[in-house]
Coordinates of C-alpha atoms and ligand atoms in Angstrom, one line a residue:
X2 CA 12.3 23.8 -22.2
X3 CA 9.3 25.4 -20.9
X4 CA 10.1 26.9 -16.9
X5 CA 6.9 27.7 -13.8
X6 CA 6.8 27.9 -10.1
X7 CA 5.0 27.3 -7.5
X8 CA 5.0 28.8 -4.1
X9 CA 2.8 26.7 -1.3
X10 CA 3.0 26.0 2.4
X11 CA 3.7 22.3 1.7
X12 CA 4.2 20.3 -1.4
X13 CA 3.0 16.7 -1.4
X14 CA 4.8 14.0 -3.4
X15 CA 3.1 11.2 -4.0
X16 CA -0.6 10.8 -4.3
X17 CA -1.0 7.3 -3.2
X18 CA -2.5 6.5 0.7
X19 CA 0.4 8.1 2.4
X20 CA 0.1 11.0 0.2
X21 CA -3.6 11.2 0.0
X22 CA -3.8 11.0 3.7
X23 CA -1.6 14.0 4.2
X24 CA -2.7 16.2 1.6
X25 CA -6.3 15.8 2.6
X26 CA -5.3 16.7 6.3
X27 CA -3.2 19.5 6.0
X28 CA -5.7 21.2 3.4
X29 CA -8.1 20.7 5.9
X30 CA -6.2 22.2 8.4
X31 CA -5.9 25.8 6.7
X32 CA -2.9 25.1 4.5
X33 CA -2.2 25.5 0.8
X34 CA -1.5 22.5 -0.7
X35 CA 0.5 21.0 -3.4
X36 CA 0.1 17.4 -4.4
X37 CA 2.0 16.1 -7.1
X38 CA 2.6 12.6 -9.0
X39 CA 4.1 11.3 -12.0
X40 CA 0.9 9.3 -12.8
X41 CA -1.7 10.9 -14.6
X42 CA -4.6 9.9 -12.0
X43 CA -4.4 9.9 -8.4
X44 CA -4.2 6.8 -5.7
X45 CA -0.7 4.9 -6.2
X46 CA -1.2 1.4 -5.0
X47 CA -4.6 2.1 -4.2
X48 CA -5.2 2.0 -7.9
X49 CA -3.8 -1.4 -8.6
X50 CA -6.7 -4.4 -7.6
X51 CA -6.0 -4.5 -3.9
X52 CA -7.7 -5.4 -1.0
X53 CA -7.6 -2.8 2.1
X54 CA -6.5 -4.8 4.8
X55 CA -5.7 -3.4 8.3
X56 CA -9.2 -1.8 9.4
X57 CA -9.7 -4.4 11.7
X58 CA -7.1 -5.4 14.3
X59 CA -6.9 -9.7 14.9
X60 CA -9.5 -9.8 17.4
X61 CA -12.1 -7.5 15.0
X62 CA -12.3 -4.4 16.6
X63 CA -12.0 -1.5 14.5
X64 CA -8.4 0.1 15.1
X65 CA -8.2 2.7 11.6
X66 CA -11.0 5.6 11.6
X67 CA -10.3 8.7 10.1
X68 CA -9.8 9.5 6.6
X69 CA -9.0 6.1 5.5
X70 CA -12.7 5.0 6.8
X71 CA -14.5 8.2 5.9
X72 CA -12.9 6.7 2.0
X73 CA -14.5 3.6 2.6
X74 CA -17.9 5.5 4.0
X75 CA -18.6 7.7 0.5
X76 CA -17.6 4.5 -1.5
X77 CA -20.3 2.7 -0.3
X78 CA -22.2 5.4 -0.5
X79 CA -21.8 5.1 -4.3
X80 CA -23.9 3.5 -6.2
X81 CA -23.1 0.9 -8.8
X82 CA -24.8 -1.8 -11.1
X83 CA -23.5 -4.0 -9.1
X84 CA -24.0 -2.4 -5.7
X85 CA -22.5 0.1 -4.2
X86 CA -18.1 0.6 -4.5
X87 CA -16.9 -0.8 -1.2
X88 CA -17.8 -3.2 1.2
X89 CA -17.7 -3.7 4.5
X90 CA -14.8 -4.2 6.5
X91 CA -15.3 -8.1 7.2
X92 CA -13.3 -10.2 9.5
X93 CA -10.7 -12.1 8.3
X94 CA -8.9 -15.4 10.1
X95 CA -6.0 -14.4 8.1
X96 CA -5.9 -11.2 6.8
X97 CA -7.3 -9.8 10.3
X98 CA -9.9 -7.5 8.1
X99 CA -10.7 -7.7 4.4
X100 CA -12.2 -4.7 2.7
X101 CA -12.8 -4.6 -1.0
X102 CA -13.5 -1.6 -3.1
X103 CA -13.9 -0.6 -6.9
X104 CA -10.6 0.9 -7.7
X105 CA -11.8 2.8 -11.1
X106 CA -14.6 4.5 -8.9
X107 CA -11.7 5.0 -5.7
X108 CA -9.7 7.5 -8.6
X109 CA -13.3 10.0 -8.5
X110 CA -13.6 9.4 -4.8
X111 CA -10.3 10.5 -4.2
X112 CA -10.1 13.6 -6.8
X113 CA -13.6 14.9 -5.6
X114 CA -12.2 15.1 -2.1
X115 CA -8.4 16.2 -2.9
X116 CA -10.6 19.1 -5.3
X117 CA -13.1 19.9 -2.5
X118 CA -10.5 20.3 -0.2
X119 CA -8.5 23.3 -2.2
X120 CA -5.8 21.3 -3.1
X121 CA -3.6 21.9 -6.2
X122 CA -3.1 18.8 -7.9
X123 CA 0.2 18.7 -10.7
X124 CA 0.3 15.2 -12.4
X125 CA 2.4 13.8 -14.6
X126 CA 5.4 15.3 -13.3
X127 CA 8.6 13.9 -11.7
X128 CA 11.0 15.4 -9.1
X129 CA 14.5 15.6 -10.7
X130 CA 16.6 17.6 -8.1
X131 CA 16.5 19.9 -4.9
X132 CA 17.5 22.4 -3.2
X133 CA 18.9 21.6 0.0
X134 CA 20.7 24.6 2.1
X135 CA 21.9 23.6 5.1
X136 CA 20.2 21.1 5.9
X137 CA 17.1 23.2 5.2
X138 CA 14.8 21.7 2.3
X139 CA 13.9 25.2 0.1
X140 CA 12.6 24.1 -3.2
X141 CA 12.7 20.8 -5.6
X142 CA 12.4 20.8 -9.2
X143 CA 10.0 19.2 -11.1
X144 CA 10.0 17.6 -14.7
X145 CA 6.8 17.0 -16.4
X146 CA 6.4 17.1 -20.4
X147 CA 8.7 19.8 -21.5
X148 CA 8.6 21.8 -18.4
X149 CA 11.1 22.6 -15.4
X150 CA 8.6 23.3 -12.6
X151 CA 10.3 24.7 -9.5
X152 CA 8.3 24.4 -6.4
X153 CA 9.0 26.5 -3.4
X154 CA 7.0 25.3 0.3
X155 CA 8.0 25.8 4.2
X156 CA 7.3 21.4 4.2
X157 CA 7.9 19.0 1.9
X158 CA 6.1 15.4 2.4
X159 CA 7.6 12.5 0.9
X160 CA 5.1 10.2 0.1
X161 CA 6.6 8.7 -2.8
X162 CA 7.1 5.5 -1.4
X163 CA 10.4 4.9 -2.4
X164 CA 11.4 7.9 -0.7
X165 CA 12.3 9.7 -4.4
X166 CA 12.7 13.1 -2.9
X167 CA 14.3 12.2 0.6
X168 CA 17.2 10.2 -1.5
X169 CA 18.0 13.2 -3.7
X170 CA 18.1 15.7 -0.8
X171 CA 20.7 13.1 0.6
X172 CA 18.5 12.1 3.8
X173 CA 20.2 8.8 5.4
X174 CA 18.1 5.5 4.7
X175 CA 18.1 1.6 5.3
X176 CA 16.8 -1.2 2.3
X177 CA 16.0 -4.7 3.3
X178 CA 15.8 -7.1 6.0
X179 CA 18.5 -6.7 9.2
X180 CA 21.6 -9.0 9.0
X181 CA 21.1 -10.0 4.8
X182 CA 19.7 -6.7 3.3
X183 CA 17.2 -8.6 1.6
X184 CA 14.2 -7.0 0.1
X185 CA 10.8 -8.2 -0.5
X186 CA 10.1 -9.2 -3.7
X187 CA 7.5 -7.0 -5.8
X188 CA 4.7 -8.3 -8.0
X189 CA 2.8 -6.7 -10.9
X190 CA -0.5 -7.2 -10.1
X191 CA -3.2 -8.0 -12.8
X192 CA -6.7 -8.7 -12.9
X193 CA -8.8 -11.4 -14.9
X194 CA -12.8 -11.6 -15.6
X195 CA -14.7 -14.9 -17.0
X196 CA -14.3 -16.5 -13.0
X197 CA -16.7 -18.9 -12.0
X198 CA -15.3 -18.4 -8.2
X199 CA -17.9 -20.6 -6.8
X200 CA -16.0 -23.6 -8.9
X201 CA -13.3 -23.0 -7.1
X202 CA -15.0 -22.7 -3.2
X203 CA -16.0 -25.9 -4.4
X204 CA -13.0 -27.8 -5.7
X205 CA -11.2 -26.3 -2.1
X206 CA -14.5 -27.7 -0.1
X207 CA -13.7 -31.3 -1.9
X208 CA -9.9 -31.2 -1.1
X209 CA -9.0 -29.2 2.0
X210 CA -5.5 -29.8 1.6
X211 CA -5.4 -27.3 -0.8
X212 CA -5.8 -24.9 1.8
X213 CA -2.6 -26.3 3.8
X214 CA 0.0 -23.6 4.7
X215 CA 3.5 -23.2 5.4
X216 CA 4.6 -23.1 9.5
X217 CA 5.5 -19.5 9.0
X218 CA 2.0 -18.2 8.2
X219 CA 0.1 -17.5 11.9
X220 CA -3.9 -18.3 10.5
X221 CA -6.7 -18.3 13.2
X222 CA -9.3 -21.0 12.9
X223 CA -12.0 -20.9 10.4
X224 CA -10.2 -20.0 7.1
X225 CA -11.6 -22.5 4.8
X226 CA -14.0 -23.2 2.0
X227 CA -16.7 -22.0 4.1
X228 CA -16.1 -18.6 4.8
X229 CA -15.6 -17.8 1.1
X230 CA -18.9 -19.4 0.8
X231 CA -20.6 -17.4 3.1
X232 CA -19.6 -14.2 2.1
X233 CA -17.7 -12.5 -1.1
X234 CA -16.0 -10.3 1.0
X235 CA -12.5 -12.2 0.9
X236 CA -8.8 -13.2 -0.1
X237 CA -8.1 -16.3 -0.8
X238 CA -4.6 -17.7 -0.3
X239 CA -4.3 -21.6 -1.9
X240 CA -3.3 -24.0 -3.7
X241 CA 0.1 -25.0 -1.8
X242 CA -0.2 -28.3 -2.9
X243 CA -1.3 -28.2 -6.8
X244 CA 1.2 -25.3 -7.1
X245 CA 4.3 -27.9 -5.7
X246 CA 3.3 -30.5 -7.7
X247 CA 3.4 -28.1 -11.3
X248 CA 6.5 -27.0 -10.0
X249 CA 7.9 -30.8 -9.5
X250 CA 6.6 -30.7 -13.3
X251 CA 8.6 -27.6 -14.4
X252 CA 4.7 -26.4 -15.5
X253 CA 5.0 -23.5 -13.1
X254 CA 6.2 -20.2 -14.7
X255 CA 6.1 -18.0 -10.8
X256 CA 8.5 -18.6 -8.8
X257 CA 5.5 -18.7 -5.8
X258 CA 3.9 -21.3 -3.3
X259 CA 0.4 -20.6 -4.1
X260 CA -2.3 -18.5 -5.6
X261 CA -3.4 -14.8 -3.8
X262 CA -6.9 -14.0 -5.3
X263 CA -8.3 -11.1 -5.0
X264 CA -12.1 -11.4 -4.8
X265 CA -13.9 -8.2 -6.8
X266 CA -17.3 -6.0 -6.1
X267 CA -18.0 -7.0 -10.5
X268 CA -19.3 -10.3 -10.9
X269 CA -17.0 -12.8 -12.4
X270 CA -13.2 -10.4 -11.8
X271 CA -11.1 -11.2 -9.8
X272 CA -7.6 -9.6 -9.0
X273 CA -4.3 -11.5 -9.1
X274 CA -1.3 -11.1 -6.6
X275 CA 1.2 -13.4 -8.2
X276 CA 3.9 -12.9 -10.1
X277 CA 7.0 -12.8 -8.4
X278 CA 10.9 -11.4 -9.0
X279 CA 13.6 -12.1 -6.4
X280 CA 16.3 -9.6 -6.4
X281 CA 14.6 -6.4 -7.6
X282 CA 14.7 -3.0 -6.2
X283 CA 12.0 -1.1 -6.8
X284 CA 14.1 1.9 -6.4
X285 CA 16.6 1.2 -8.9
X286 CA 15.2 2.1 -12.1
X287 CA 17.2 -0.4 -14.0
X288 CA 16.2 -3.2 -11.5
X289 CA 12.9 -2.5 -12.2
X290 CA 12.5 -2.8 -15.9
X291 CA 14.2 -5.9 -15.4
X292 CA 10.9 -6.9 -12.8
X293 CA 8.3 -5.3 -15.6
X294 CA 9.2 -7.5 -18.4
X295 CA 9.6 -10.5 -16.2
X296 CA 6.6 -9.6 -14.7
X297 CA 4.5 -9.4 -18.6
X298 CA 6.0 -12.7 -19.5
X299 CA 5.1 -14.4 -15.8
X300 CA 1.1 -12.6 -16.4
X301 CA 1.0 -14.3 -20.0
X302 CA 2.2 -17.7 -19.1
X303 CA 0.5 -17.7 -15.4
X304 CA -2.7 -16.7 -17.1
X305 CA -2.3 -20.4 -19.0
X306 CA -1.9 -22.0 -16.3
X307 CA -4.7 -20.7 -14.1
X308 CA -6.9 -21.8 -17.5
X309 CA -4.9 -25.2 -17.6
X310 CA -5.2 -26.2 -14.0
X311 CA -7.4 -24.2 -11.3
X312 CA -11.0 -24.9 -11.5
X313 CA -13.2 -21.7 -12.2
X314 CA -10.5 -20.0 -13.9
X315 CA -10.9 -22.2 -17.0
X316 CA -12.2 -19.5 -19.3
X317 CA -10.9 -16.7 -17.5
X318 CA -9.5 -13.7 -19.5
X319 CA -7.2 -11.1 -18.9
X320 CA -8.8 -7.2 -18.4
X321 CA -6.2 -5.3 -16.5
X322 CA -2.5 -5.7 -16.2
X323 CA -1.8 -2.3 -14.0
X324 CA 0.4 0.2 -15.1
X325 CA 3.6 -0.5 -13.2
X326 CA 5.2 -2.8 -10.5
X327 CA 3.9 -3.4 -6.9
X328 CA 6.5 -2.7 -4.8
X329 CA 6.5 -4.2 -1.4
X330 CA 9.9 -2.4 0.1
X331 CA 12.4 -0.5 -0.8
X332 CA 14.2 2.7 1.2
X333 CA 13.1 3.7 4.9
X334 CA 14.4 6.9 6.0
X335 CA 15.4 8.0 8.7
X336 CA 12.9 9.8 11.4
X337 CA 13.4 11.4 15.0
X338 CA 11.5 8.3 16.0
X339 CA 11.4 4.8 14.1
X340 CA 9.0 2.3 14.6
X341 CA 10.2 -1.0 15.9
X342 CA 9.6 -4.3 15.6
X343 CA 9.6 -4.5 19.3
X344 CA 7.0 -1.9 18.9
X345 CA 5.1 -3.7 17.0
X346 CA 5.0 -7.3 18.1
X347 CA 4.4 -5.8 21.3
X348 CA 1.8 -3.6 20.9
X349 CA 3.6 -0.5 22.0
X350 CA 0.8 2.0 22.1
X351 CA 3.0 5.4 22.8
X352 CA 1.9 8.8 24.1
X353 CA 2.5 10.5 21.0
X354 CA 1.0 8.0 18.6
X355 CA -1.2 9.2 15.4
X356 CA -3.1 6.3 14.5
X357 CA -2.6 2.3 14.8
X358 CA -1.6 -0.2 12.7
X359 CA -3.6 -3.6 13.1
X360 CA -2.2 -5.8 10.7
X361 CA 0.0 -8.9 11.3
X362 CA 4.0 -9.0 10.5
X363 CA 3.6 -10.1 6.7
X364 CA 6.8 -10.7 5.1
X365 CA 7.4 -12.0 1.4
X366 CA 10.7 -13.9 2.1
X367 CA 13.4 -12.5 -0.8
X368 CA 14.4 -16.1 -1.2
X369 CA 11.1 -17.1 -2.4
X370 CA 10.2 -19.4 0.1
X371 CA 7.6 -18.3 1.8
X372 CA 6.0 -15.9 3.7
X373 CA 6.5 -14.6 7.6
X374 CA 3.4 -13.9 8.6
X375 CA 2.9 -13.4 12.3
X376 CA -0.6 -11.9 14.4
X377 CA 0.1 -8.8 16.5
X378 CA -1.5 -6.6 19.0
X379 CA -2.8 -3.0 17.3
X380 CA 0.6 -0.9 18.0
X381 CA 0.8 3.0 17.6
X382 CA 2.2 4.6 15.1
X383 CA 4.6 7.8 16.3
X384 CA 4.6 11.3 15.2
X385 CA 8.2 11.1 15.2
X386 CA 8.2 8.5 12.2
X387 CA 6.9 11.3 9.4
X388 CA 9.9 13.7 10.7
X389 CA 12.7 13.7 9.0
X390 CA 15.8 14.0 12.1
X391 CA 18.3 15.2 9.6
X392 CA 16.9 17.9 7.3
X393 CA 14.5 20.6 8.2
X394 CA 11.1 21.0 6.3
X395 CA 11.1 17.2 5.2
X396 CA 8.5 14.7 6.2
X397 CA 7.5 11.5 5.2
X398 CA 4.2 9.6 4.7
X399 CA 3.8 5.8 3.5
X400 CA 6.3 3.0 3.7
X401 CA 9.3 5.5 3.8
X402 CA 9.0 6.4 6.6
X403 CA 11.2 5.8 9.8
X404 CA 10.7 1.8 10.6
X405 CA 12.5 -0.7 10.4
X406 CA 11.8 -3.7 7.6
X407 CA 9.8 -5.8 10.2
X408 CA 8.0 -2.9 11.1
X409 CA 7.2 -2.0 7.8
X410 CA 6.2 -5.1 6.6
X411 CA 3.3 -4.2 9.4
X412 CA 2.6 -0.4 8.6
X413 CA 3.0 -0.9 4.5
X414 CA -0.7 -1.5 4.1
X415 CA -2.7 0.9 2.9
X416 CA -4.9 1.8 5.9
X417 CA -2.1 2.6 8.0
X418 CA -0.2 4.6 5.1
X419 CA -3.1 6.8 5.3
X420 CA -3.7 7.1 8.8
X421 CA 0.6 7.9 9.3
X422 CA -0.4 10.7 6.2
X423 CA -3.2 12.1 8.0
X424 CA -1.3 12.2 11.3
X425 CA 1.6 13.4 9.4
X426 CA -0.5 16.2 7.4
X427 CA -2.1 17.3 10.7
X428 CA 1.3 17.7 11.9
X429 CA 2.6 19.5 8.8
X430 CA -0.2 22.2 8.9
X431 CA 0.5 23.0 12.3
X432 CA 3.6 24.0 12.1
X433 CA 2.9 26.1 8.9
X434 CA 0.0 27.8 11.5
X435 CA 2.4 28.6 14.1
X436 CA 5.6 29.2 12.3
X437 CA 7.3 26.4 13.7
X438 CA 9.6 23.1 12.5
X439 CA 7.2 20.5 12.3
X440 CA 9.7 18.6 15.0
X441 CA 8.5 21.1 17.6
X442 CA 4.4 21.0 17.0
X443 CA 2.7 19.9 20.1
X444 CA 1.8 15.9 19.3
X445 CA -0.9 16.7 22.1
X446 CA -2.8 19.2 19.4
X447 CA -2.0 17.4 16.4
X448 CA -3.9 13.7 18.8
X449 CA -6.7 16.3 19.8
X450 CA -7.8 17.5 16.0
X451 CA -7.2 13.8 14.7
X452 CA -9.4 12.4 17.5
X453 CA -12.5 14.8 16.3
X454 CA -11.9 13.5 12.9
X455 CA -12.7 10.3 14.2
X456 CA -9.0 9.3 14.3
X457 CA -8.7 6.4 16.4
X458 CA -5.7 6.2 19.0
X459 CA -6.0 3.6 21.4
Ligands
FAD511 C1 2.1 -6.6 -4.5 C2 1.6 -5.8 -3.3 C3 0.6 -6.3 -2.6 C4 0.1 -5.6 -1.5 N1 -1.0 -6.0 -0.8 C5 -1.7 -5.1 0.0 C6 -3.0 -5.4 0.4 O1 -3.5 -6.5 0.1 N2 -3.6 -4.5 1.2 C7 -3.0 -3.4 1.6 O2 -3.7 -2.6 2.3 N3 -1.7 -3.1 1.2 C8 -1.1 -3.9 0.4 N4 0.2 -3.6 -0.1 C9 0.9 -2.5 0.5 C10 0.6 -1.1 -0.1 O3 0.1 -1.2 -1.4 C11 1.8 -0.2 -0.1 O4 2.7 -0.4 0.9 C12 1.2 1.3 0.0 O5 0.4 1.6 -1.1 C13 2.3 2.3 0.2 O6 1.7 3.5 0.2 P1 2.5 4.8 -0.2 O7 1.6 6.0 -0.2 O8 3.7 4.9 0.7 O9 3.0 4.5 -1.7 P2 2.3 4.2 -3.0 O10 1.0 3.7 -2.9 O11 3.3 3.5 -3.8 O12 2.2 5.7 -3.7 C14 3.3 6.4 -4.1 C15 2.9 7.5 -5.1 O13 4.0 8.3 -5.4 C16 4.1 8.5 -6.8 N5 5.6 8.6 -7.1 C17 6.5 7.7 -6.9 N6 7.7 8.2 -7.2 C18 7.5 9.5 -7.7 C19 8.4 10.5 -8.2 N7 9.7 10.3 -8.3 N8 7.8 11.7 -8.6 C20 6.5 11.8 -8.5 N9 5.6 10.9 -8.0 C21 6.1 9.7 -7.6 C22 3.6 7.2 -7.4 O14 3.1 7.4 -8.7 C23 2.4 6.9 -6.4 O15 1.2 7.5 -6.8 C24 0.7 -4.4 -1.1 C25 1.8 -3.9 -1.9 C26 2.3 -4.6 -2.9 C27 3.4 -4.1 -3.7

C-alpha cells in the first residue's frame, strides 16, 4: 500500500452536475479545491446520453442561468462536423425544455473549465472511511489503485449522489417514496446508431394512438408527430400501445410502458432510456450488480426488438452501452432545510433560495406501472438543503441533498443539480473566506455573487 495527503479548503466528491457545479463555484470564489471521483473522466450522469431538461420552466421562460447555461453557451460554441455540441434550449409540451448536447465533447468542456479554474482533480479514487470528531467532519480517506489517500479540508461536499460520504460519516437519511419506501427504478442507458428517425415521425403521424399516454402523465397540447418533425431538438416518449400488445405476446423483454428516445446532435444515434429493474438500490452495491447484469441482458434482447418491431430502428446498431447504472433515487440526507413537495407543487419561491428548479414532478413508479408526472410552477431551491444539520463541515450537492422523494423527483435533473452545486459552492467558499460554518454564511451574499453570475432567482 502506497499512502498521500491532501490538505484543501474543501474537497469535492463527486464530479457529476452537483459536483461540477460546486467545484467550479467555490474555485471561483478564491478557494482551493479538491474534486474527486471514482470514474476516470469527469461529468457522472452528464456522461451517459441524456437530455438536459429543466432550463425552461412549463410556460418557457428561462428559470436556470448560471453555470449550467454558461455549459450550454461554450458547447455551442464548439464546433463540430455535425454542427456545433449543444442545442438550444427548445420548448417542450412534455418535458417543459429539451436541450441536447454531445456528451464526448461535454467531458473537454467540463475538464477545461474545472482545469482553468485551479482545481485539483483526483480520479479514479473511492472514499472508504472518515474521520468524524464530534460531529466535526476532519478528513476522509480515499482508495484509488494501490494508494490510501487521506484528504484533510475545513468543507466537505457530498456530491456523490448516493450520498457515499454522508452515509459513512453516519449523517441521518431517508430512501424511497413516503408511506411504502419505494424507490424509483434505475435504467442503464445505451445508445444505438443506423436510425432512420424520420421512419418513425412517420409511422407515429399515420397512427397517433401510438402517442396515447397513461392518466398520470400531465402533457400540454401539441406533443405529436409534428413537433418532432419540425425540429430535432426532442424526446420522444411512445409506443404505449405496440409495447402492450408485445407484452400480451410475452415478446417484451422490459418490464416498461413505452419507448424514451433520446434524439442525438450525430445523424442517425439516438440514445435509449429503457431498460428497467424494480427493487434495486443503487446504493447497495450488491443490489446493483444484480441491476447491471439485468440491465446487459434487457440492452441485448430490447435491441431485437427495436429491429423486430419499431420502424426506423430496423437496422439500428448498438454503439454505447454506458459504463454503469442510471440511478434515479436512492439516499436523501438530512439538511437544516428540506425541500418539500409542498414547496414544490406550489411554487414556493423562498427568501433564501439559490436557484430554481423548473421541471415537473416526474416519478418512475417502483411497481412498474407508470410514471407520475405532474407540471409545476418554477419553485426555489434553499441554501439550507446543501447543509448538513447534523455534522459540521459537511454539504451536499445533487439528488442527496435534503428533499423529500417527491421533491426530488423534481430537483434530480441535471440543471438543477448544478444550479443547488453552484449555490452550494458559493456557499462553501464563503465560509472558508470568513472563517465561519457554512450554516452561518450570509444567504444574502452568497444570492448577491450568484445573481452577477447570471444566476437566476426569481
Ligand atoms: C435513467 C435516468 C434518466 C434521467 N433522465 C434525465 C434527463 O433526461 N434529464 C436530466 O436533466 N436529468 C435526468 N436524470 C437525472 C440526473 O441524471 C441525476 O439525478 C443527476 O445526474 C444527479 O446529479 P448528481 O451530481 O447528484 O449525481 P451524478 O450525476 O450521479 O454524479 C455523481 C458522481 O459521483 C461519483 N461517485 C459516486 N460515488 C462515489 C464514491 N463513492 N467515490 C467517488 N466518487 C463517487 C460518480 O462517479 C459520479 O461522477 C436521469 C437519471 C437517470 C438515472
Amino acid at each position: 500500500m502506497n499512502y498521500a495527503s491532501k490538505n484543501v479548503d474543501i474537497a469535492v466528491l463527486g464530479a457529476g452536475p452537483g459536483g461540477l457545479g460546486a467545484a467550479l463555484a467555490a474555485a471561483r470564489n478564491g478557494a482551493k479545491v479538491l474534486l474527486i471521483d471514482k470514474n476516470g473522466y469527469l461529468g457522472g450522469n452528464m456522461t451517459i446520453g441524456l437530455p438536459l431538461l429543466a432550463f425552461l420552466d412549463k410556460d418557457g421562460r428561462q428559470v436556470i442561468g448560471g453555470i449550467a447555461d454558461e455549459f450550454m453557451r461554450d458547447m455551442r460554441a464548439y464546433k463540430t462536423p455535425y454542427g456545433v455540441a449543444a442545442s438550444q434550449h427548445r420548448y417542450c409540451p412534455m418535458h417543459n425544455s429539451v436541450t441536447l448536447y454531445d456528451h464526448e465533447i461535454f467531458k473537454f468542456v467540463a475538464l477545461h473549465k474545472v482545469l482553468d479554474a485551479g482545481i485539483e482533480v483526483l480520479l479514479h479514487t473511492e472514499i472508504e472511511s472518515v474521520n468524524v470528531d464530534n460531529r466535526v467532519l476532519r478528513s476522509i480517506r480515499l482508495r484509488g489503485k494501490g494508494y490510501e489517500i487521506t484528504v484533510t479540508a475545513k468543507i466537505f461536499i457530498d456530491a456523490t449522489g448516493d450520498g457515499d460520504m454522508a452515509y459513512l460519516a453516519g449523517a441521518s437519511y431517508e430512501k424511497g417514496q413516503k408511506d411504502t419506501g419505494v424507490i424509483q427504478p434505475p435504467t442503464l442507458m445505451f445508445t444505438v446508431a443506423g436510425v432512420n428517425i424520420d421512419e418513425t415521425i412517420d409511422y407515429l403521424a399515420a397512427n397517433p394512438d401510438q402517442m396515447d399516454r397513461s392518466a398520470t402523465i400531465d402533457c400540454a397540447s401539441g406533443y405529436d408527430a409534428e413537433y418532432f418533425r419540425k425540429d430535432p431538438t426532442f424526446v420522444m416518449v411512445a409506443m404505449r400501445k405496440l409495447f402492450r400488445e408485445l407484452r400480451d405476446k410475452g415478446e417484451m423483454p422490459v418490464d416498461r410502458e413505452n419507448i424514451i428516445v433520446i434524439n442525438s446532435l450525430l445523424p442517425g444515434e439516438v440514445h435509449l432510456n429503457c431498460t428497467r429493474h424494480l427493487g434495486v438500490d443503487g446504493s447497495d452495491v450488491f443490489s446493483l450488480t444484480h441491476a447491471e447484469i439485468e440491465g446487459y441482458l434487457q440492452i441485448e434482447k430490447f435491441t431485437q426488438t427495436l429491429q423486430k418491431h419499431i420502424p426506423g430502428f430496423e437496422n439500428c446498431y448498438i454503439t454505447n452501452i454506458y459504463p454503469s447504472m442510471g440511478i434515479r433515487e436512492s439516499r436523501r440526507f438530512s439538511g437544516i432545510r428540506t425541500l418539500t413537495e409542498d414547496d414544490v407543487v406550489n411554487g414556493i419561491i423562498p427568501e433564501d433560495t439559490i436557484g430554481l428548479g423548473g421541471y415537473s414532478v416526474d416519478i418512475h413508479m417502483g411497481n412498474g406501472e407508470s410514471t407520475i408526472f405532474r407540471k409545476t410552477p418554477p419553485y426555489g431551491l434553499p441554501y439550507g438543503i446543501t447543509v448538513s444539520n447534523e455534522i459540521e463541515g459537511l454539504m451536499f450537492a445533487g439528488r442527496c441533498a435534503s428533499m423529500d422523494a417527491v421533491a426530488m423527483s423534481s430537483a434530480r435533473v441535471m440543471p438543477i443539480c448544478m444550479a443547488m452545486g453552484e449555490g452550494a459552492g458559493t456557499g462553501a467558499a464563503l465560509a472558508i473566506r470568513y472563517g465561519i460554518s457554512p450554516k452561518d454564511v450570509d444567504v444574502n451574499e452568497i444570492r448577491a455573487i450568484l445573481k452577477d453570475n447570471g444566476v437566476i432567482l426569481a
